[in-house]
């Protein structure tokens, strides 16, 4: 069985790359000046962001492979796995890396909202591809963080470092919104396909055997990670993928409520609800009246 190397400290990562540790909880690295990573699989106990500036070989990220191209940002959260493929003995890209330990942001503004940056859970094929102008903004943020790391640690250090990380991540959120709009070949037609998946789900009665459709199910049908898929739908429609599914469920419910031979409970079970009262609650929330009231008015 393949050995997975755990990297759970900044110092351990720096030693592997042959560079000095300036701060115990964060590092900014010019990858062209480091030792190459060995062809192994690593489990990161750190947040890591890699800016790749040249094509640099195939990496394995989770169970997927990805060939990094110029100007690509990849995000890794603690617990995720990244490996260099066995047919490549060393991995030496040009670019930059920012890694920080979860302890750095505990109790900070960033620590409270880090889970909101959903791109840490994107699959690697959903990486962020930067324009030249965006790349300069990223490097400017890295430079400010590096400057703080090189100063003597004082009472302002942590605030300034985490604030600059937060600024960088906020820019990345903007860049992803731009990517959803401009990368037509990767996102085009996703909303239409989402609609088709939901229509097929109910017309084929999958709801009776699987239950209500989930965001994860729809994302997997499109070969996307749930977070990336959800963010595209939010960008396209202004509502979450879950809200979109619920709206679709209510549309199908309205059609079936006209069938007076079926009870409201039977319709609820057909739609995939485990309990009729859950269906009634959602229907009333979305329509403003109960299913029974809707039936009597129509």
PDB file of C-alpha atoms in Angstrom:
ATOM      1  CA  UNK A   1       0.000   0.000   0.000  1.00  0.00           C
ATOM      2  CA  UNK A   2       1.278   3.447  -0.930  1.00  0.00           C
ATOM      3  CA  UNK A   3       2.741   5.412   1.975  1.00  0.00           C
ATOM      4  CA  UNK A   4       1.107   8.772   2.616  1.00  0.00           C
ATOM      5  CA  UNK A   5       3.393  11.368   4.194  1.00  0.00           C
ATOM      6  CA  UNK A   6       1.689  13.640   6.725  1.00  0.00           C
ATOM      7  CA  UNK A   7       2.786  17.282   6.687  1.00  0.00           C
ATOM      8  CA  UNK A   8       1.375  18.897   9.803  1.00  0.00           C
ATOM      9  CA  UNK A   9       3.767  21.770  10.509  1.00  0.00           C
ATOM     10  CA  UNK A  10       5.233  24.678   8.564  1.00  0.00           C
ATOM     11  CA  UNK A  11       8.735  23.712   9.677  1.00  0.00           C
ATOM     12  CA  UNK A  12       8.323  20.168   8.320  1.00  0.00           C
ATOM     13  CA  UNK A  13       7.279  21.510   4.926  1.00  0.00           C
ATOM     14  CA  UNK A  14      10.072  24.098   4.854  1.00  0.00           C
ATOM     15  CA  UNK A  15      12.685  21.459   5.680  1.00  0.00           C
ATOM     16  CA  UNK A  16      11.408  19.252   2.866  1.00  0.00           C
ATOM     17  CA  UNK A  17      11.785  22.203   0.469  1.00  0.00           C
ATOM     18  CA  UNK A  18      15.180  23.210   1.940  1.00  0.00           C
ATOM     19  CA  UNK A  19      14.271  26.680   3.165  1.00  0.00           C
ATOM     20  CA  UNK A  20      14.471  28.527   6.474  1.00  0.00           C
ATOM     21  CA  UNK A  21      11.424  28.853   8.722  1.00  0.00           C
ATOM     22  CA  UNK A  22      10.804  32.555   9.418  1.00  0.00           C
ATOM     23  CA  UNK A  23       7.488  32.065  11.201  1.00  0.00           C
ATOM     24  CA  UNK A  24       6.250  28.862  12.875  1.00  0.00           C
ATOM     25  CA  UNK A  25       2.707  29.109  11.493  1.00  0.00           C
ATOM     26  CA  UNK A  26       3.083  30.492   7.952  1.00  0.00           C
ATOM     27  CA  UNK A  27       5.428  30.432   4.988  1.00  0.00           C
ATOM     28  CA  UNK A  28       5.579  32.132   1.598  1.00  0.00           C
ATOM     29  CA  UNK A  29       7.858  30.372  -0.872  1.00  0.00           C
ATOM     30  CA  UNK A  30       9.382  31.187  -4.237  1.00  0.00           C
ATOM     31  CA  UNK A  31       9.221  27.662  -5.656  1.00  0.00           C
ATOM     32  CA  UNK A  32      12.049  28.265  -8.127  1.00  0.00           C
ATOM     33  CA  UNK A  33      14.459  28.587  -5.174  1.00  0.00           C
ATOM     34  CA  UNK A  34      13.505  25.409  -3.322  1.00  0.00           C
ATOM     35  CA  UNK A  35      14.296  21.716  -3.434  1.00  0.00           C
ATOM     36  CA  UNK A  36      11.832  19.765  -5.583  1.00  0.00           C
ATOM     37  CA  UNK A  37       9.094  17.771  -3.870  1.00  0.00           C
ATOM     38  CA  UNK A  38       9.660  13.999  -4.050  1.00  0.00           C
ATOM     39  CA  UNK A  39       7.270  11.824  -6.030  1.00  0.00           C
ATOM     40  CA  UNK A  40       5.131  10.832  -3.066  1.00  0.00           C
ATOM     41  CA  UNK A  41       1.630  11.366  -1.748  1.00  0.00           C
ATOM     42  CA  UNK A  42       1.142  13.926   1.015  1.00  0.00           C
ATOM     43  CA  UNK A  43      -1.652  14.524   3.497  1.00  0.00           C
ATOM     44  CA  UNK A  44      -1.636  18.223   4.346  1.00  0.00           C
ATOM     45  CA  UNK A  45      -2.424  19.320   7.899  1.00  0.00           C
ATOM     46  CA  UNK A  46      -2.096  22.884   6.611  1.00  0.00           C
ATOM     47  CA  UNK A  47      -3.889  25.323   4.352  1.00  0.00           C
ATOM     48  CA  UNK A  48      -1.876  25.553   1.141  1.00  0.00           C
ATOM     49  CA  UNK A  49      -2.228  27.685  -1.973  1.00  0.00           C
ATOM     50  CA  UNK A  50       0.027  27.052  -4.965  1.00  0.00           C
ATOM     51  CA  UNK A  51       0.478  29.517  -7.799  1.00  0.00           C
ATOM     52  CA  UNK A  52       1.905  27.590 -10.739  1.00  0.00           C
ATOM     53  CA  UNK A  53       3.525  29.680 -13.429  1.00  0.00           C
ATOM     54  CA  UNK A  54       4.701  26.970 -15.818  1.00  0.00           C
ATOM     55  CA  UNK A  55       3.498  23.609 -17.024  1.00  0.00           C
ATOM     56  CA  UNK A  56       5.083  21.321 -14.495  1.00  0.00           C
ATOM     57  CA  UNK A  57       3.892  17.762 -14.756  1.00  0.00           C
ATOM     58  CA  UNK A  58       0.977  15.728 -13.624  1.00  0.00           C
ATOM     59  CA  UNK A  59      -0.144  15.813 -10.015  1.00  0.00           C
ATOM     60  CA  UNK A  60      -2.705  13.665  -8.282  1.00  0.00           C
ATOM     61  CA  UNK A  61      -5.159  15.548  -6.074  1.00  0.00           C
ATOM     62  CA  UNK A  62      -7.448  13.248  -4.130  1.00  0.00           C
ATOM     63  CA  UNK A  63      -8.450  10.649  -6.737  1.00  0.00           C
ATOM     64  CA  UNK A  64      -8.135  12.999  -9.705  1.00  0.00           C
ATOM     65  CA  UNK A  65      -5.147  13.944 -11.809  1.00  0.00           C
ATOM     66  CA  UNK A  66      -4.408  17.363 -13.186  1.00  0.00           C
ATOM     67  CA  UNK A  67      -1.769  18.789 -15.484  1.00  0.00           C
ATOM     68  CA  UNK A  68      -0.935  22.229 -14.110  1.00  0.00           C
ATOM     69  CA  UNK A  69      -0.730  24.996 -16.649  1.00  0.00           C
ATOM     70  CA  UNK A  70       0.607  28.527 -16.512  1.00  0.00           C
ATOM     71  CA  UNK A  71      -1.123  30.941 -14.129  1.00  0.00           C
ATOM     72  CA  UNK A  72      -3.108  28.454 -12.053  1.00  0.00           C
ATOM     73  CA  UNK A  73      -4.066  28.710  -8.369  1.00  0.00           C
ATOM     74  CA  UNK A  74      -4.804  25.500  -6.476  1.00  0.00           C
ATOM     75  CA  UNK A  75      -6.209  25.491  -2.936  1.00  0.00           C
ATOM     76  CA  UNK A  76      -5.687  22.736  -0.378  1.00  0.00           C
ATOM     77  CA  UNK A  77      -7.377  22.527   3.035  1.00  0.00           C
ATOM     78  CA  UNK A  78      -6.183  20.522   6.062  1.00  0.00           C
ATOM     79  CA  UNK A  79      -6.854  16.828   5.582  1.00  0.00           C
ATOM     80  CA  UNK A  80      -6.652  16.871   1.795  1.00  0.00           C
ATOM     81  CA  UNK A  81      -4.242  14.708  -0.146  1.00  0.00           C
ATOM     82  CA  UNK A  82      -1.875  15.830  -2.920  1.00  0.00           C
ATOM     83  CA  UNK A  83       0.669  13.628  -4.626  1.00  0.00           C
ATOM     84  CA  UNK A  84       3.244  13.720  -7.398  1.00  0.00           C
ATOM     85  CA  UNK A  85       2.714  10.915  -9.885  1.00  0.00           C
ATOM     86  CA  UNK A  86       5.162   7.977  -9.605  1.00  0.00           C
ATOM     87  CA  UNK A  87       6.486   8.368 -13.150  1.00  0.00           C
ATOM     88  CA  UNK A  88       7.928  11.756 -12.221  1.00  0.00           C
ATOM     89  CA  UNK A  89      10.869  11.570  -9.817  1.00  0.00           C
ATOM     90  CA  UNK A  90      10.922  15.246  -8.869  1.00  0.00           C
ATOM     91  CA  UNK A  91       8.485  18.110  -8.971  1.00  0.00           C
ATOM     92  CA  UNK A  92      10.020  21.536  -9.485  1.00  0.00           C
ATOM     93  CA  UNK A  93       7.638  24.162 -10.812  1.00  0.00           C
ATOM     94  CA  UNK A  94       8.171  27.859 -11.151  1.00  0.00           C
ATOM     95  CA  UNK A  95       5.736  29.818  -9.035  1.00  0.00           C
ATOM     96  CA  UNK A  96       4.811  30.557  -5.436  1.00  0.00           C
ATOM     97  CA  UNK A  97       3.263  28.839  -2.474  1.00  0.00           C
ATOM     98  CA  UNK A  98       1.509  30.147   0.621  1.00  0.00           C
ATOM     99  CA  UNK A  99       1.008  27.704   3.476  1.00  0.00           C
ATOM    100  CA  UNK A 100      -0.375  28.419   6.922  1.00  0.00           C
ATOM    101  CA  UNK A 101      -1.291  26.360   9.962  1.00  0.00           C
ATOM    102  CA  UNK A 102      -4.947  26.384  11.154  1.00  0.00           C
ATOM    103  CA  UNK A 103      -3.727  27.667  14.535  1.00  0.00           C
ATOM    104  CA  UNK A 104      -2.644  30.937  12.883  1.00  0.00           C
ATOM    105  CA  UNK A 105      -6.241  32.013  12.230  1.00  0.00           C
ATOM    106  CA  UNK A 106      -7.962  30.664  15.348  1.00  0.00           C
ATOM    107  CA  UNK A 107      -9.887  33.464  17.091  1.00  0.00           C
ATOM    108  CA  UNK A 108      -9.425  35.874  14.174  1.00  0.00           C
ATOM    109  CA  UNK A 109     -11.901  37.329  11.699  1.00  0.00           C
ATOM    110  CA  UNK A 110     -10.497  34.963   9.067  1.00  0.00           C
ATOM    111  CA  UNK A 111     -10.853  31.961  11.361  1.00  0.00           C
ATOM    112  CA  UNK A 112     -14.572  32.637  11.724  1.00  0.00           C
ATOM    113  CA  UNK A 113     -15.184  32.766   7.971  1.00  0.00           C
ATOM    114  CA  UNK A 114     -12.568  30.396   6.502  1.00  0.00           C
ATOM    115  CA  UNK A 115     -15.310  27.832   5.786  1.00  0.00           C
ATOM    116  CA  UNK A 116     -17.019  30.374   3.521  1.00  0.00           C
ATOM    117  CA  UNK A 117     -14.190  30.114   0.985  1.00  0.00           C
ATOM    118  CA  UNK A 118     -15.687  27.110  -0.766  1.00  0.00           C
ATOM    119  CA  UNK A 119     -12.842  26.842  -3.290  1.00  0.00           C
ATOM    120  CA  UNK A 120     -10.765  25.001  -0.662  1.00  0.00           C
ATOM    121  CA  UNK A 121     -13.122  22.082  -1.396  1.00  0.00           C
ATOM    122  CA  UNK A 122     -13.106  22.331  -5.189  1.00  0.00           C
ATOM    123  CA  UNK A 123     -11.702  19.451  -7.196  1.00  0.00           C
ATOM    124  CA  UNK A 124      -8.349  20.160  -8.778  1.00  0.00           C
ATOM    125  CA  UNK A 125      -9.849  20.344 -12.288  1.00  0.00           C
ATOM    126  CA  UNK A 126     -11.823  23.331 -10.960  1.00  0.00           C
ATOM    127  CA  UNK A 127      -8.670  25.316 -10.169  1.00  0.00           C
ATOM    128  CA  UNK A 128      -8.556  29.091 -10.609  1.00  0.00           C
ATOM    129  CA  UNK A 129      -6.957  30.291 -13.846  1.00  0.00           C
ATOM    130  CA  UNK A 130      -5.582  33.808 -13.531  1.00  0.00           C
ATOM    131  CA  UNK A 131      -5.254  36.681 -15.947  1.00  0.00           C
ATOM    132  CA  UNK A 132      -1.953  38.547 -15.899  1.00  0.00           C
ATOM    133  CA  UNK A 133      -3.503  41.412 -13.916  1.00  0.00           C
ATOM    134  CA  UNK A 134      -4.957  38.981 -11.361  1.00  0.00           C
ATOM    135  CA  UNK A 135      -1.598  37.252 -11.048  1.00  0.00           C
ATOM    136  CA  UNK A 136       0.009  40.589 -10.089  1.00  0.00           C
ATOM    137  CA  UNK A 137      -2.629  41.135  -7.383  1.00  0.00           C
ATOM    138  CA  UNK A 138      -1.926  37.660  -5.965  1.00  0.00           C
ATOM    139  CA  UNK A 139       1.820  38.274  -5.899  1.00  0.00           C
ATOM    140  CA  UNK A 140       1.277  41.659  -4.236  1.00  0.00           C
ATOM    141  CA  UNK A 141      -0.664  39.956  -1.431  1.00  0.00           C
ATOM    142  CA  UNK A 142       2.059  37.321  -1.065  1.00  0.00           C
ATOM    143  CA  UNK A 143       4.701  40.066  -0.917  1.00  0.00           C
ATOM    144  CA  UNK A 144       2.890  41.873   1.913  1.00  0.00           C
ATOM    145  CA  UNK A 145       2.571  38.641   3.892  1.00  0.00           C
ATOM    146  CA  UNK A 146       6.228  37.843   3.319  1.00  0.00           C
ATOM    147  CA  UNK A 147       7.234  41.326   4.460  1.00  0.00           C
ATOM    148  CA  UNK A 148       5.424  40.802   7.775  1.00  0.00           C
ATOM    149  CA  UNK A 149       7.043  37.393   8.232  1.00  0.00           C
ATOM    150  CA  UNK A 150      10.488  38.977   7.886  1.00  0.00           C
ATOM    151  CA  UNK A 151       9.835  41.530  10.658  1.00  0.00           C
ATOM    152  CA  UNK A 152      10.307  40.869  14.346  1.00  0.00           C
ATOM    153  CA  UNK A 153       7.086  39.380  15.712  1.00  0.00           C
ATOM    154  CA  UNK A 154       5.132  41.968  17.719  1.00  0.00           C
ATOM    155  CA  UNK A 155       1.511  42.470  18.829  1.00  0.00           C
ATOM    156  CA  UNK A 156       0.516  43.600  15.325  1.00  0.00           C
ATOM    157  CA  UNK A 157       2.084  40.729  13.358  1.00  0.00           C
ATOM    158  CA  UNK A 158      -0.746  38.225  13.557  1.00  0.00           C
ATOM    159  CA  UNK A 159      -3.438  40.777  12.709  1.00  0.00           C
ATOM    160  CA  UNK A 160      -1.538  42.098   9.699  1.00  0.00           C
ATOM    161  CA  UNK A 161      -0.677  38.622   8.400  1.00  0.00           C
ATOM    162  CA  UNK A 162      -4.199  37.211   8.743  1.00  0.00           C
ATOM    163  CA  UNK A 163      -5.743  40.402   7.319  1.00  0.00           C
ATOM    164  CA  UNK A 164      -3.591  40.063   4.218  1.00  0.00           C
ATOM    165  CA  UNK A 165      -4.506  36.377   3.846  1.00  0.00           C
ATOM    166  CA  UNK A 166      -8.165  37.356   4.122  1.00  0.00           C
ATOM    167  CA  UNK A 167      -7.686  40.101   1.506  1.00  0.00           C
ATOM    168  CA  UNK A 168      -6.046  37.584  -0.818  1.00  0.00           C
ATOM    169  CA  UNK A 169      -8.884  35.064  -0.375  1.00  0.00           C
ATOM    170  CA  UNK A 170     -11.487  37.777  -0.981  1.00  0.00           C
ATOM    171  CA  UNK A 171      -9.769  38.617  -4.264  1.00  0.00           C
ATOM    172  CA  UNK A 172      -9.839  34.910  -5.154  1.00  0.00           C
ATOM    173  CA  UNK A 173     -13.600  34.881  -4.572  1.00  0.00           C
ATOM    174  CA  UNK A 174     -13.912  37.734  -7.086  1.00  0.00           C
ATOM    175  CA  UNK A 175     -11.619  35.945  -9.564  1.00  0.00           C
ATOM    176  CA  UNK A 176     -13.733  32.791  -9.368  1.00  0.00           C
ATOM    177  CA  UNK A 177     -16.893  34.798 -10.044  1.00  0.00           C
ATOM    178  CA  UNK A 178     -15.144  36.144 -13.136  1.00  0.00           C
ATOM    179  CA  UNK A 179     -14.107  32.619 -14.148  1.00  0.00           C
ATOM    180  CA  UNK A 180     -17.686  31.349 -13.893  1.00  0.00           C
ATOM    181  CA  UNK A 181     -18.706  34.053 -16.375  1.00  0.00           C
ATOM    182  CA  UNK A 182     -15.762  33.969 -18.794  1.00  0.00           C
ATOM    183  CA  UNK A 183     -14.851  30.279 -19.004  1.00  0.00           C
ATOM    184  CA  UNK A 184     -17.832  29.340 -21.144  1.00  0.00           C
ATOM    185  CA  UNK A 185     -16.333  26.006 -22.195  1.00  0.00           C
ATOM    186  CA  UNK A 186     -16.313  24.763 -18.600  1.00  0.00           C
ATOM    187  CA  UNK A 187     -19.567  26.216 -17.244  1.00  0.00           C
ATOM    188  CA  UNK A 188     -21.733  26.682 -20.324  1.00  0.00           C
ATOM    189  CA  UNK A 189     -25.015  24.843 -20.152  1.00  0.00           C
ATOM    190  CA  UNK A 190     -24.639  23.709 -16.535  1.00  0.00           C
ATOM    191  CA  UNK A 191     -27.920  25.332 -15.497  1.00  0.00           C
ATOM    192  CA  UNK A 192     -29.735  23.675 -18.411  1.00  0.00           C
ATOM    193  CA  UNK A 193     -28.175  20.307 -17.567  1.00  0.00           C
ATOM    194  CA  UNK A 194     -29.139  20.799 -13.916  1.00  0.00           C
ATOM    195  CA  UNK A 195     -32.730  21.338 -15.020  1.00  0.00           C
ATOM    196  CA  UNK A 196     -32.612  18.190 -17.167  1.00  0.00           C
ATOM    197  CA  UNK A 197     -31.219  16.129 -14.276  1.00  0.00           C
ATOM    198  CA  UNK A 198     -34.035  17.245 -11.987  1.00  0.00           C
ATOM    199  CA  UNK A 199     -36.707  16.631 -14.609  1.00  0.00           C
ATOM    200  CA  UNK A 200     -35.366  13.127 -15.254  1.00  0.00           C
ATOM    201  CA  UNK A 201     -35.080  12.465 -11.538  1.00  0.00           C
ATOM    202  CA  UNK A 202     -38.804  12.904 -10.992  1.00  0.00           C
ATOM    203  CA  UNK A 203     -40.135  11.573 -14.310  1.00  0.00           C
ATOM    204  CA  UNK A 204     -38.106   8.376 -13.770  1.00  0.00           C
ATOM    205  CA  UNK A 205     -39.392   8.187 -10.173  1.00  0.00           C
ATOM    206  CA  UNK A 206     -35.909   8.084  -8.662  1.00  0.00           C
ATOM    207  CA  UNK A 207     -37.335  10.073  -5.770  1.00  0.00           C
ATOM    208  CA  UNK A 208     -39.307   7.006  -4.653  1.00  0.00           C
ATOM    209  CA  UNK A 209     -36.202   4.827  -4.386  1.00  0.00           C
ATOM    210  CA  UNK A 210     -33.407   7.321  -3.593  1.00  0.00           C
ATOM    211  CA  UNK A 211     -35.326  10.095  -1.836  1.00  0.00           C
ATOM    212  CA  UNK A 212     -35.174  13.811  -2.508  1.00  0.00           C
ATOM    213  CA  UNK A 213     -32.484  14.936  -4.988  1.00  0.00           C
ATOM    214  CA  UNK A 214     -29.418  16.389  -3.321  1.00  0.00           C
ATOM    215  CA  UNK A 215     -26.843  18.933  -4.426  1.00  0.00           C
ATOM    216  CA  UNK A 216     -24.165  16.212  -4.194  1.00  0.00           C
ATOM    217  CA  UNK A 217     -26.152  13.906  -6.511  1.00  0.00           C
ATOM    218  CA  UNK A 218     -26.672  16.612  -9.142  1.00  0.00           C
ATOM    219  CA  UNK A 219     -23.024  17.691  -8.940  1.00  0.00           C
ATOM    220  CA  UNK A 220     -21.808  14.112  -9.419  1.00  0.00           C
ATOM    221  CA  UNK A 221     -24.027  13.737 -12.495  1.00  0.00           C
ATOM    222  CA  UNK A 222     -22.133  16.722 -13.948  1.00  0.00           C
ATOM    223  CA  UNK A 223     -18.698  15.495 -12.757  1.00  0.00           C
ATOM    224  CA  UNK A 224     -18.292  18.542 -10.527  1.00  0.00           C
ATOM    225  CA  UNK A 225     -17.554  18.920  -6.835  1.00  0.00           C
ATOM    226  CA  UNK A 226     -20.639  19.971  -4.810  1.00  0.00           C
ATOM    227  CA  UNK A 227     -19.085  23.294  -3.781  1.00  0.00           C
ATOM    228  CA  UNK A 228     -18.009  24.301  -7.291  1.00  0.00           C
ATOM    229  CA  UNK A 229     -21.379  23.272  -8.698  1.00  0.00           C
ATOM    230  CA  UNK A 230     -23.199  25.183  -5.948  1.00  0.00           C
ATOM    231  CA  UNK A 231     -21.163  28.314  -6.558  1.00  0.00           C
ATOM    232  CA  UNK A 232     -21.854  28.216 -10.302  1.00  0.00           C
ATOM    233  CA  UNK A 233     -25.611  27.889  -9.683  1.00  0.00           C
ATOM    234  CA  UNK A 234     -25.507  30.751  -7.169  1.00  0.00           C
ATOM    235  CA  UNK A 235     -23.600  32.873  -9.691  1.00  0.00           C
ATOM    236  CA  UNK A 236     -26.085  32.034 -12.467  1.00  0.00           C
ATOM    237  CA  UNK A 237     -29.361  32.298 -10.539  1.00  0.00           C
ATOM    238  CA  UNK A 238     -28.734  34.268  -7.345  1.00  0.00           C
ATOM    239  CA  UNK A 239     -30.032  31.378  -5.222  1.00  0.00           C
ATOM    240  CA  UNK A 240     -28.340  28.295  -3.836  1.00  0.00           C
ATOM    241  CA  UNK A 241     -28.464  24.928  -5.596  1.00  0.00           C
ATOM    242  CA  UNK A 242     -30.464  23.593  -2.641  1.00  0.00           C
ATOM    243  CA  UNK A 243     -33.032  26.382  -3.006  1.00  0.00           C
ATOM    244  CA  UNK A 244     -33.225  25.663  -6.736  1.00  0.00           C
ATOM    245  CA  UNK A 245     -33.909  21.976  -6.023  1.00  0.00           C
ATOM    246  CA  UNK A 246     -36.590  22.879  -3.478  1.00  0.00           C
ATOM    247  CA  UNK A 247     -38.297  25.181  -5.997  1.00  0.00           C
ATOM    248  CA  UNK A 248     -38.288  22.345  -8.537  1.00  0.00           C
ATOM    249  CA  UNK A 249     -39.711  19.921  -5.969  1.00  0.00           C
ATOM    250  CA  UNK A 250     -42.560  22.344  -5.268  1.00  0.00           C
ATOM    251  CA  UNK A 251     -43.247  22.706  -9.011  1.00  0.00           C
ATOM    252  CA  UNK A 252     -43.662  18.941  -9.327  1.00  0.00           C
ATOM    253  CA  UNK A 253     -45.725  18.896  -6.127  1.00  0.00           C
ATOM    254  CA  UNK A 254     -48.169  21.472  -7.550  1.00  0.00           C
ATOM    255  CA  UNK A 255     -48.712  19.266 -10.608  1.00  0.00           C
ATOM    256  CA  UNK A 256     -49.413  16.173  -8.507  1.00  0.00           C
ATOM    257  CA  UNK A 257     -51.677  17.934  -6.038  1.00  0.00           C
ATOM    258  CA  UNK A 258     -54.252  18.221  -8.867  1.00  0.00           C
ATOM    259  CA  UNK A 259     -54.560  14.411  -8.781  1.00  0.00           C
ATOM    260  CA  UNK A 260     -57.385  14.135  -6.249  1.00  0.00           C
ATOM    261  CA  UNK A 261     -57.085  10.343  -6.164  1.00  0.00           C
ATOM    262  CA  UNK A 262     -53.865  10.677  -4.168  1.00  0.00           C
ATOM    263  CA  UNK A 263     -53.620  11.919  -0.621  1.00  0.00           C
ATOM    264  CA  UNK A 264     -51.166  14.649   0.327  1.00  0.00           C
ATOM    265  CA  UNK A 265     -49.164  12.022   2.239  1.00  0.00           C
ATOM    266  CA  UNK A 266     -48.914   9.786  -0.842  1.00  0.00           C
ATOM    267  CA  UNK A 267     -47.659  12.718  -2.916  1.00  0.00           C
ATOM    268  CA  UNK A 268     -45.091  13.548  -0.234  1.00  0.00           C
ATOM    269  CA  UNK A 269     -43.714   9.985  -0.276  1.00  0.00           C
ATOM    270  CA  UNK A 270     -43.661   9.937  -4.102  1.00  0.00           C
ATOM    271  CA  UNK A 271     -41.563  13.114  -4.113  1.00  0.00           C
ATOM    272  CA  UNK A 272     -39.014  11.534  -1.760  1.00  0.00           C
ATOM    273  CA  UNK A 273     -39.981  12.993   1.605  1.00  0.00           C
ATOM    274  CA  UNK A 274     -39.570  10.642   4.562  1.00  0.00           C
ATOM    275  CA  UNK A 275     -42.304  12.409   6.500  1.00  0.00           C
ATOM    276  CA  UNK A 276     -45.387  14.153   5.038  1.00  0.00           C
ATOM    277  CA  UNK A 277     -45.137  16.940   7.606  1.00  0.00           C
ATOM    278  CA  UNK A 278     -41.722  17.898   6.163  1.00  0.00           C
ATOM    279  CA  UNK A 279     -43.344  18.232   2.746  1.00  0.00           C
ATOM    280  CA  UNK A 280     -46.167  20.327   4.180  1.00  0.00           C
ATOM    281  CA  UNK A 281     -43.710  22.602   5.976  1.00  0.00           C
ATOM    282  CA  UNK A 282     -41.606  23.205   2.841  1.00  0.00           C
ATOM    283  CA  UNK A 283     -44.683  23.731   0.655  1.00  0.00           C
ATOM    284  CA  UNK A 284     -46.123  26.292   3.043  1.00  0.00           C
ATOM    285  CA  UNK A 285     -42.742  28.037   3.261  1.00  0.00           C
ATOM    286  CA  UNK A 286     -42.459  28.302  -0.537  1.00  0.00           C
ATOM    287  CA  UNK A 287     -46.117  28.826  -1.525  1.00  0.00           C
ATOM    288  CA  UNK A 288     -47.593  30.563   1.505  1.00  0.00           C
ATOM    289  CA  UNK A 289     -50.276  27.946   2.113  1.00  0.00           C
ATOM    290  CA  UNK A 290     -50.475  24.243   2.900  1.00  0.00           C
ATOM    291  CA  UNK A 291     -50.826  21.603   0.131  1.00  0.00           C
ATOM    292  CA  UNK A 292     -54.422  20.966   1.206  1.00  0.00           C
ATOM    293  CA  UNK A 293     -55.259  24.677   0.991  1.00  0.00           C
ATOM    294  CA  UNK A 294     -53.599  24.885  -2.448  1.00  0.00           C
ATOM    295  CA  UNK A 295     -55.628  21.905  -3.646  1.00  0.00           C
ATOM    296  CA  UNK A 296     -58.918  23.391  -2.442  1.00  0.00           C
ATOM    297  CA  UNK A 297     -58.188  26.747  -4.129  1.00  0.00           C
ATOM    298  CA  UNK A 298     -57.376  25.079  -7.446  1.00  0.00           C
TER     299      UNK A 298
END
